[in-house]
Amino acid sequence: PMLDAMRHRRRSWLVLAALGSALISDCTASEGSWADILDHGSVLGFPSYSEANQLLEGWLDTYPDILSKAGSGAVSSPGRFSLMSWVATLSPLPLRDRRQVLLTSLTHAREPAGLTVLLYFLGRMLELYAQHDAEAVYVLRSRQIFLVPFVNPDGYVANEAREEKMVRKNRRPTCGDDDANGGVDLNRNFGVHWSSDFSVCNEEYQGDHPFSEPETQALRWLVEGNEFKAAVNFHTYGGMLTHPYNWAAIEKLSLADQQIYTEIGDVFQWPQFGPAIQTVGYTTSGEMDDWMYGARGIISMSPEVGPESGGFWPPRDEIMGINRRNFVRMLYVVHKAGAEVEARLVRSSRMGRPVLSHGSLAALPGSASQEALELDVRNGGLSST
């Protein structure tokens, strides 16, 4: 029954995706001036670290009842920036009843489209709430959305000052005087199937041991202190969706979880979908999604946003299109983290005839004009009702 519910829900979302152009037009019809910085920033059109944080602080002032921020107690390597998370919720429910979702970006510092997709999602949800949009109100009242815009702040700031802007790793000095090749790849530093395959100057150097870096320690602290049902860790580029297990050469998921990820892939509508071996053609160790799923049971995934043609730093005139197209996808995952209850009419009876003779609703007593209904009620979400 759970799989049947998910299949039915997938069909519903596929209808929504088929109406994508109209939906995107509707959801962006009245974007405020806040959106300008997302494609008119000082870093090849993208916002700088400072500009992005000014935007977040402005939202904090405007929406103090919805948005809050919290530090992790950690600072990045080599210790220049505090690692911050932002939480968006209006939920009056106790913490145990709020359905939590985690969104992160810039694990790899040269992938700024993930940052703007995350910021656009937050800004648009806040704006729609202020416009009394029913769906935005529902989402913010029933979900707790955690956002970590800068997993790797030092790396991103380093790119701001570089002409080529290709820093991927954090800024730990691992490679002697070769600053360009130093650092730890944070997406190889997590504690599921971590390996020591790469040398200290390699682009994928994994660190001395799992969770050796303050950035990954901060994320571990955040994840272990909450009960996330779903996580979206933005990367670029190529228009593909990867999910666990990225260390494996063959499928390792349970049937139920395969069905969940298949539904998500169908809704995202990208031609490449699956673990790393199916999307990029190789396996990866110590990966964030694998740890979140394998150690914490979170339905975690990494969308590679932006087209192949744009590379890591797509042209300014493509940025807002990337943001808008992924808004619908993120809204779907946020919904999915909670209960997705559907009630479908199976049959009804009039004139006093019973619906079914056993184990179902019967005709109501009284007037012959009364009607009895048999409903099929199912939950296709990741949380119980």
PDB file of C-alpha atoms in Angstrom, residues 33-248:
ATOM      1  CA  SER A  33      13.967  43.537  -5.480  1.00  0.00           C
ATOM      2  CA  TRP A  34      15.729  41.045  -3.195  1.00  0.00           C
ATOM      3  CA  ALA A  35      16.068  38.703  -6.187  1.00  0.00           C
ATOM      4  CA  ASP A  36      18.279  41.161  -8.084  1.00  0.00           C
ATOM      5  CA  ILE A  37      21.402  40.308  -6.091  1.00  0.00           C
ATOM      6  CA  LEU A  38      21.145  36.660  -7.127  1.00  0.00           C
ATOM      7  CA  ASP A  39      22.179  37.460 -10.689  1.00  0.00           C
ATOM      8  CA  HIS A  40      23.657  40.944 -10.262  1.00  0.00           C
ATOM      9  CA  GLY A  41      26.199  40.141  -7.572  1.00  0.00           C
ATOM     10  CA  SER A  42      29.857  41.108  -7.635  1.00  0.00           C
ATOM     11  CA  VAL A  43      31.214  37.601  -8.397  1.00  0.00           C
ATOM     12  CA  LEU A  44      30.491  37.010 -12.095  1.00  0.00           C
ATOM     13  CA  GLY A  45      26.885  37.899 -11.373  1.00  0.00           C
ATOM     14  CA  PHE A  46      26.642  35.685  -8.281  1.00  0.00           C
ATOM     15  CA  PRO A  47      26.441  37.214  -4.792  1.00  0.00           C
ATOM     16  CA  SER A  48      29.616  37.390  -2.759  1.00  0.00           C
ATOM     17  CA  TYR A  49      29.785  35.894   0.719  1.00  0.00           C
ATOM     18  CA  SER A  50      29.134  39.340   2.150  1.00  0.00           C
ATOM     19  CA  GLU A  51      26.258  40.121  -0.233  1.00  0.00           C
ATOM     20  CA  ALA A  52      24.540  36.800   0.459  1.00  0.00           C
ATOM     21  CA  ASN A  53      24.777  37.300   4.203  1.00  0.00           C
ATOM     22  CA  GLN A  54      23.421  40.837   3.905  1.00  0.00           C
ATOM     23  CA  LEU A  55      20.416  39.361   2.113  1.00  0.00           C
ATOM     24  CA  LEU A  56      19.930  36.757   4.846  1.00  0.00           C
ATOM     25  CA  GLU A  57      20.264  39.331   7.621  1.00  0.00           C
ATOM     26  CA  GLY A  58      17.700  41.500   5.852  1.00  0.00           C
ATOM     27  CA  TRP A  59      15.242  38.618   5.799  1.00  0.00           C
ATOM     28  CA  LEU A  60      15.961  38.002   9.461  1.00  0.00           C
ATOM     29  CA  ASP A  61      14.940  41.585  10.230  1.00  0.00           C
ATOM     30  CA  THR A  62      11.844  41.431   8.001  1.00  0.00           C
ATOM     31  CA  TYR A  63      10.578  38.000   9.083  1.00  0.00           C
ATOM     32  CA  PRO A  64      11.688  37.574  12.712  1.00  0.00           C
ATOM     33  CA  ASP A  65       8.761  35.250  13.482  1.00  0.00           C
ATOM     34  CA  ILE A  66       9.763  32.848  10.702  1.00  0.00           C
ATOM     35  CA  LEU A  67      13.520  32.982  10.252  1.00  0.00           C
ATOM     36  CA  SER A  68      16.240  32.427  12.824  1.00  0.00           C
ATOM     37  CA  LYS A  69      19.923  31.580  12.722  1.00  0.00           C
ATOM     38  CA  ALA A  70      22.176  29.455  14.853  1.00  0.00           C
ATOM     39  CA  GLY A  71      25.888  28.818  14.987  1.00  0.00           C
ATOM     40  CA  SER A  72      27.398  25.368  15.228  1.00  0.00           C
ATOM     41  CA  GLY A  73      30.146  26.268  17.658  1.00  0.00           C
ATOM     42  CA  ALA A  74      32.653  25.541  14.875  1.00  0.00           C
ATOM     43  CA  VAL A  75      34.683  27.763  12.613  1.00  0.00           C
ATOM     44  CA  SER A  76      35.858  26.912   9.131  1.00  0.00           C
ATOM     45  CA  SER A  77      39.369  25.892   8.200  1.00  0.00           C
ATOM     46  CA  PRO A  78      41.586  27.897   8.600  1.00  0.00           C
ATOM     47  CA  GLY A  79      39.247  29.523  11.102  1.00  0.00           C
ATOM     48  CA  ARG A  80      38.024  32.683   9.413  1.00  0.00           C
ATOM     49  CA  PHE A  81      34.249  32.117   9.425  1.00  0.00           C
ATOM     50  CA  SER A  82      31.660  30.786  11.844  1.00  0.00           C
ATOM     51  CA  LEU A  83      29.554  28.050  10.282  1.00  0.00           C
ATOM     52  CA  MET A  84      25.929  29.141  10.391  1.00  0.00           C
ATOM     53  CA  SER A  85      22.592  27.484   9.753  1.00  0.00           C
ATOM     54  CA  TRP A  86      19.315  29.284   9.147  1.00  0.00           C
ATOM     55  CA  VAL A  87      15.926  27.890  10.162  1.00  0.00           C
ATOM     56  CA  ALA A  88      12.621  28.822   8.530  1.00  0.00           C
ATOM     57  CA  THR A  89       9.442  27.753  10.311  1.00  0.00           C
ATOM     58  CA  LEU A  90       6.167  29.088  11.714  1.00  0.00           C
ATOM     59  CA  SER A  91       5.257  25.754  13.207  1.00  0.00           C
ATOM     60  CA  PRO A  92       3.250  25.968  16.442  1.00  0.00           C
ATOM     61  CA  LEU A  93       3.811  22.240  16.916  1.00  0.00           C
ATOM     62  CA  PRO A  94       6.218  20.791  19.468  1.00  0.00           C
ATOM     63  CA  LEU A  95       9.653  20.052  18.049  1.00  0.00           C
ATOM     64  CA  ARG A  96       8.953  16.297  17.912  1.00  0.00           C
ATOM     65  CA  ASP A  97       5.991  16.913  15.563  1.00  0.00           C
ATOM     66  CA  ARG A  98       7.715  19.234  13.101  1.00  0.00           C
ATOM     67  CA  ARG A  99       8.939  17.628   9.900  1.00  0.00           C
ATOM     68  CA  GLN A 100      12.503  18.742   9.315  1.00  0.00           C
ATOM     69  CA  VAL A 101      14.282  19.237   5.983  1.00  0.00           C
ATOM     70  CA  LEU A 102      17.923  20.209   5.409  1.00  0.00           C
ATOM     71  CA  LEU A 103      19.165  22.204   2.403  1.00  0.00           C
ATOM     72  CA  THR A 104      22.894  22.857   1.894  1.00  0.00           C
ATOM     73  CA  SER A 105      25.081  24.442  -0.759  1.00  0.00           C
ATOM     74  CA  LEU A 106      28.715  25.236  -1.534  1.00  0.00           C
ATOM     75  CA  THR A 107      30.238  22.070  -0.161  1.00  0.00           C
ATOM     76  CA  HIS A 108      32.408  22.585  -3.233  1.00  0.00           C
ATOM     77  CA  ALA A 109      33.370  26.238  -3.367  1.00  0.00           C
ATOM     78  CA  ARG A 110      33.267  26.666  -7.149  1.00  0.00           C
ATOM     79  CA  GLU A 111      29.567  25.759  -7.471  1.00  0.00           C
ATOM     80  CA  PRO A 112      27.674  29.030  -6.840  1.00  0.00           C
ATOM     81  CA  ALA A 113      24.462  28.086  -8.671  1.00  0.00           C
ATOM     82  CA  GLY A 114      23.630  25.849  -5.704  1.00  0.00           C
ATOM     83  CA  LEU A 115      23.890  28.893  -3.444  1.00  0.00           C
ATOM     84  CA  THR A 116      21.485  30.975  -5.522  1.00  0.00           C
ATOM     85  CA  VAL A 117      18.973  28.116  -5.852  1.00  0.00           C
ATOM     86  CA  LEU A 118      18.937  27.794  -2.044  1.00  0.00           C
ATOM     87  CA  LEU A 119      18.637  31.548  -1.491  1.00  0.00           C
ATOM     88  CA  TYR A 120      15.936  31.863  -4.121  1.00  0.00           C
ATOM     89  CA  PHE A 121      13.895  29.088  -2.527  1.00  0.00           C
ATOM     90  CA  LEU A 122      14.057  30.726   0.891  1.00  0.00           C
ATOM     91  CA  GLY A 123      13.388  34.248  -0.399  1.00  0.00           C
ATOM     92  CA  ARG A 124      10.454  33.191  -2.534  1.00  0.00           C
ATOM     93  CA  MET A 125       8.856  31.157   0.259  1.00  0.00           C
ATOM     94  CA  LEU A 126       9.118  34.119   2.630  1.00  0.00           C
ATOM     95  CA  GLU A 127       7.679  36.451   0.012  1.00  0.00           C
ATOM     96  CA  LEU A 128       4.797  34.117  -0.840  1.00  0.00           C
ATOM     97  CA  TYR A 129       4.021  33.814   2.858  1.00  0.00           C
ATOM     98  CA  ALA A 130       3.845  37.606   3.130  1.00  0.00           C
ATOM     99  CA  GLN A 131       1.386  37.531   0.205  1.00  0.00           C
ATOM    100  CA  HIS A 132      -0.795  35.039   2.132  1.00  0.00           C
ATOM    101  CA  ASP A 133      -0.158  32.252  -0.353  1.00  0.00           C
ATOM    102  CA  ALA A 134      -1.922  29.197   1.084  1.00  0.00           C
ATOM    103  CA  GLU A 135       0.772  26.686   0.152  1.00  0.00           C
ATOM    104  CA  ALA A 136       3.602  28.799   1.577  1.00  0.00           C
ATOM    105  CA  VAL A 137       1.658  29.274   4.811  1.00  0.00           C
ATOM    106  CA  TYR A 138       1.019  25.525   5.028  1.00  0.00           C
ATOM    107  CA  VAL A 139       4.661  24.613   4.384  1.00  0.00           C
ATOM    108  CA  LEU A 140       6.066  27.074   6.897  1.00  0.00           C
ATOM    109  CA  ARG A 141       3.549  25.996   9.540  1.00  0.00           C
ATOM    110  CA  SER A 142       4.107  22.275   9.099  1.00  0.00           C
ATOM    111  CA  ARG A 143       7.817  22.031   8.255  1.00  0.00           C
ATOM    112  CA  GLN A 144      11.073  23.168   9.788  1.00  0.00           C
ATOM    113  CA  ILE A 145      13.496  24.023   6.989  1.00  0.00           C
ATOM    114  CA  PHE A 146      17.192  24.202   7.887  1.00  0.00           C
ATOM    115  CA  LEU A 147      19.499  25.910   5.395  1.00  0.00           C
ATOM    116  CA  VAL A 148      23.294  25.956   5.316  1.00  0.00           C
ATOM    117  CA  PRO A 149      24.193  28.278   2.414  1.00  0.00           C
ATOM    118  CA  PHE A 150      27.974  28.129   2.961  1.00  0.00           C
ATOM    119  CA  VAL A 151      29.278  24.694   3.893  1.00  0.00           C
ATOM    120  CA  ASN A 152      32.704  25.847   2.626  1.00  0.00           C
ATOM    121  CA  PRO A 153      32.866  29.620   3.219  1.00  0.00           C
ATOM    122  CA  ASP A 154      36.662  29.962   3.039  1.00  0.00           C
ATOM    123  CA  GLY A 155      36.779  28.265  -0.329  1.00  0.00           C
ATOM    124  CA  TYR A 156      34.078  30.509  -1.742  1.00  0.00           C
ATOM    125  CA  VAL A 157      35.733  33.683  -0.476  1.00  0.00           C
ATOM    126  CA  ALA A 158      39.013  32.485  -1.973  1.00  0.00           C
ATOM    127  CA  ASN A 159      37.291  32.179  -5.350  1.00  0.00           C
ATOM    128  CA  GLU A 160      35.973  35.729  -5.079  1.00  0.00           C
ATOM    129  CA  ALA A 161      39.546  37.033  -5.362  1.00  0.00           C
ATOM    130  CA  ARG A 162      40.750  34.622  -8.072  1.00  0.00           C
ATOM    131  CA  GLU A 163      40.506  35.135 -11.789  1.00  0.00           C
ATOM    132  CA  GLU A 164      39.894  31.441 -12.586  1.00  0.00           C
ATOM    133  CA  LYS A 165      37.656  30.784  -9.535  1.00  0.00           C
ATOM    134  CA  MET A 166      38.207  27.027  -9.499  1.00  0.00           C
ATOM    135  CA  VAL A 167      38.868  26.370  -5.792  1.00  0.00           C
ATOM    136  CA  ARG A 168      36.881  23.272  -4.841  1.00  0.00           C
ATOM    137  CA  LYS A 169      38.208  22.235  -1.422  1.00  0.00           C
ATOM    138  CA  ASN A 170      38.413  24.005   1.912  1.00  0.00           C
ATOM    139  CA  ARG A 171      41.502  26.063   2.654  1.00  0.00           C
ATOM    140  CA  ARG A 172      43.401  23.776   4.999  1.00  0.00           C
ATOM    141  CA  PRO A 173      47.073  24.032   3.876  1.00  0.00           C
ATOM    142  CA  THR A 174      47.725  20.400   2.931  1.00  0.00           C
ATOM    143  CA  CYS A 175      50.003  20.881  -0.068  1.00  0.00           C
ATOM    144  CA  GLY A 176      52.996  22.846   1.204  1.00  0.00           C
ATOM    145  CA  ASP A 177      53.430  26.135  -0.629  1.00  0.00           C
ATOM    146  CA  ASP A 178      50.983  25.111  -3.364  1.00  0.00           C
ATOM    147  CA  ASP A 179      47.929  26.970  -2.115  1.00  0.00           C
ATOM    148  CA  ALA A 180      45.931  26.314  -5.283  1.00  0.00           C
ATOM    149  CA  ASN A 181      46.012  22.539  -4.758  1.00  0.00           C
ATOM    150  CA  GLY A 182      45.769  22.515  -0.973  1.00  0.00           C
ATOM    151  CA  GLY A 183      42.703  21.712   1.059  1.00  0.00           C
ATOM    152  CA  VAL A 184      40.326  18.868   1.855  1.00  0.00           C
ATOM    153  CA  ASP A 185      37.415  17.828  -0.346  1.00  0.00           C
ATOM    154  CA  LEU A 186      34.595  18.043   2.181  1.00  0.00           C
ATOM    155  CA  ASN A 187      32.435  15.683   0.148  1.00  0.00           C
ATOM    156  CA  ARG A 188      35.001  12.922   0.703  1.00  0.00           C
ATOM    157  CA  ASN A 189      35.360  13.535   4.457  1.00  0.00           C
ATOM    158  CA  PHE A 190      32.187  11.921   5.830  1.00  0.00           C
ATOM    159  CA  GLY A 191      32.118   8.742   7.875  1.00  0.00           C
ATOM    160  CA  VAL A 192      30.497   6.154   5.598  1.00  0.00           C
ATOM    161  CA  HIS A 193      32.925   4.241   3.353  1.00  0.00           C
ATOM    162  CA  TRP A 194      35.622   6.856   3.885  1.00  0.00           C
ATOM    163  CA  SER A 195      38.867   5.902   2.172  1.00  0.00           C
ATOM    164  CA  SER A 196      42.411   7.251   1.994  1.00  0.00           C
ATOM    165  CA  ASP A 197      42.741   6.921  -1.779  1.00  0.00           C
ATOM    166  CA  PHE A 198      43.918  10.424  -2.646  1.00  0.00           C
ATOM    167  CA  SER A 199      47.142  12.301  -1.937  1.00  0.00           C
ATOM    168  CA  VAL A 200      47.268  15.609  -0.091  1.00  0.00           C
ATOM    169  CA  CYS A 201      47.437  17.724  -3.268  1.00  0.00           C
ATOM    170  CA  ASN A 202      44.734  15.835  -5.152  1.00  0.00           C
ATOM    171  CA  GLU A 203      41.472  17.582  -5.967  1.00  0.00           C
ATOM    172  CA  GLU A 204      39.601  14.867  -4.065  1.00  0.00           C
ATOM    173  CA  TYR A 205      41.906  14.633  -1.027  1.00  0.00           C
ATOM    174  CA  GLN A 206      39.721  13.211   1.733  1.00  0.00           C
ATOM    175  CA  GLY A 207      41.545  14.437   4.841  1.00  0.00           C
ATOM    176  CA  ASP A 208      43.435  12.497   7.509  1.00  0.00           C
ATOM    177  CA  HIS A 209      40.363  10.684   8.803  1.00  0.00           C
ATOM    178  CA  PRO A 210      36.555  10.916   8.646  1.00  0.00           C
ATOM    179  CA  PHE A 211      35.213  14.200   9.964  1.00  0.00           C
ATOM    180  CA  SER A 212      38.703  15.651  10.266  1.00  0.00           C
ATOM    181  CA  GLU A 213      37.428  19.065   9.134  1.00  0.00           C
ATOM    182  CA  PRO A 214      35.479  21.621  11.188  1.00  0.00           C
ATOM    183  CA  GLU A 215      33.013  22.058   8.316  1.00  0.00           C
ATOM    184  CA  THR A 216      32.011  18.380   8.272  1.00  0.00           C
ATOM    185  CA  GLN A 217      32.051  18.255  12.081  1.00  0.00           C
ATOM    186  CA  ALA A 218      29.586  21.163  12.102  1.00  0.00           C
ATOM    187  CA  LEU A 219      27.246  19.362   9.719  1.00  0.00           C
ATOM    188  CA  ARG A 220      27.484  16.180  11.773  1.00  0.00           C
ATOM    189  CA  TRP A 221      26.570  18.167  14.879  1.00  0.00           C
ATOM    190  CA  LEU A 222      23.587  19.735  13.098  1.00  0.00           C
ATOM    191  CA  VAL A 223      22.321  16.450  11.671  1.00  0.00           C
ATOM    192  CA  GLU A 224      22.758  14.425  14.862  1.00  0.00           C
ATOM    193  CA  GLY A 225      20.946  17.108  16.852  1.00  0.00           C
ATOM    194  CA  ASN A 226      17.831  16.964  14.677  1.00  0.00           C
ATOM    195  CA  GLU A 227      15.513  14.472  12.981  1.00  0.00           C
ATOM    196  CA  PHE A 228      15.730  15.322   9.304  1.00  0.00           C
ATOM    197  CA  LYS A 229      13.490  13.317   7.015  1.00  0.00           C
ATOM    198  CA  ALA A 230      15.036  14.607   3.791  1.00  0.00           C
ATOM    199  CA  ALA A 231      18.168  16.503   2.784  1.00  0.00           C
ATOM    200  CA  VAL A 232      19.106  18.253  -0.457  1.00  0.00           C
ATOM    201  CA  ASN A 233      22.800  19.044  -0.916  1.00  0.00           C
ATOM    202  CA  PHE A 234      23.230  21.269  -3.969  1.00  0.00           C
ATOM    203  CA  HIS A 235      26.075  20.812  -6.416  1.00  0.00           C
ATOM    204  CA  THR A 236      26.723  21.830 -10.011  1.00  0.00           C
ATOM    205  CA  TYR A 237      26.530  21.115 -12.865  1.00  0.00           C
ATOM    206  CA  GLY A 238      24.917  18.928 -15.533  1.00  0.00           C
ATOM    207  CA  GLY A 239      21.231  18.612 -14.662  1.00  0.00           C
ATOM    208  CA  MET A 240      21.427  15.275 -12.832  1.00  0.00           C
ATOM    209  CA  LEU A 241      20.331  13.885  -9.477  1.00  0.00           C
ATOM    210  CA  THR A 242      22.607  11.610  -7.453  1.00  0.00           C
ATOM    211  CA  HIS A 243      21.597   9.609  -4.404  1.00  0.00           C
ATOM    212  CA  PRO A 244      23.107   6.877  -2.179  1.00  0.00           C
ATOM    213  CA  TYR A 245      24.991   4.706  -2.232  1.00  0.00           C
ATOM    214  CA  ASN A 246      27.652   6.558  -4.178  1.00  0.00           C
ATOM    215  CA  TRP A 247      30.412   4.239  -2.913  1.00  0.00           C
ATOM    216  CA  ALA A 248      28.738   1.167  -4.413  1.00  0.00           C
TER     217      ALA A 248
END
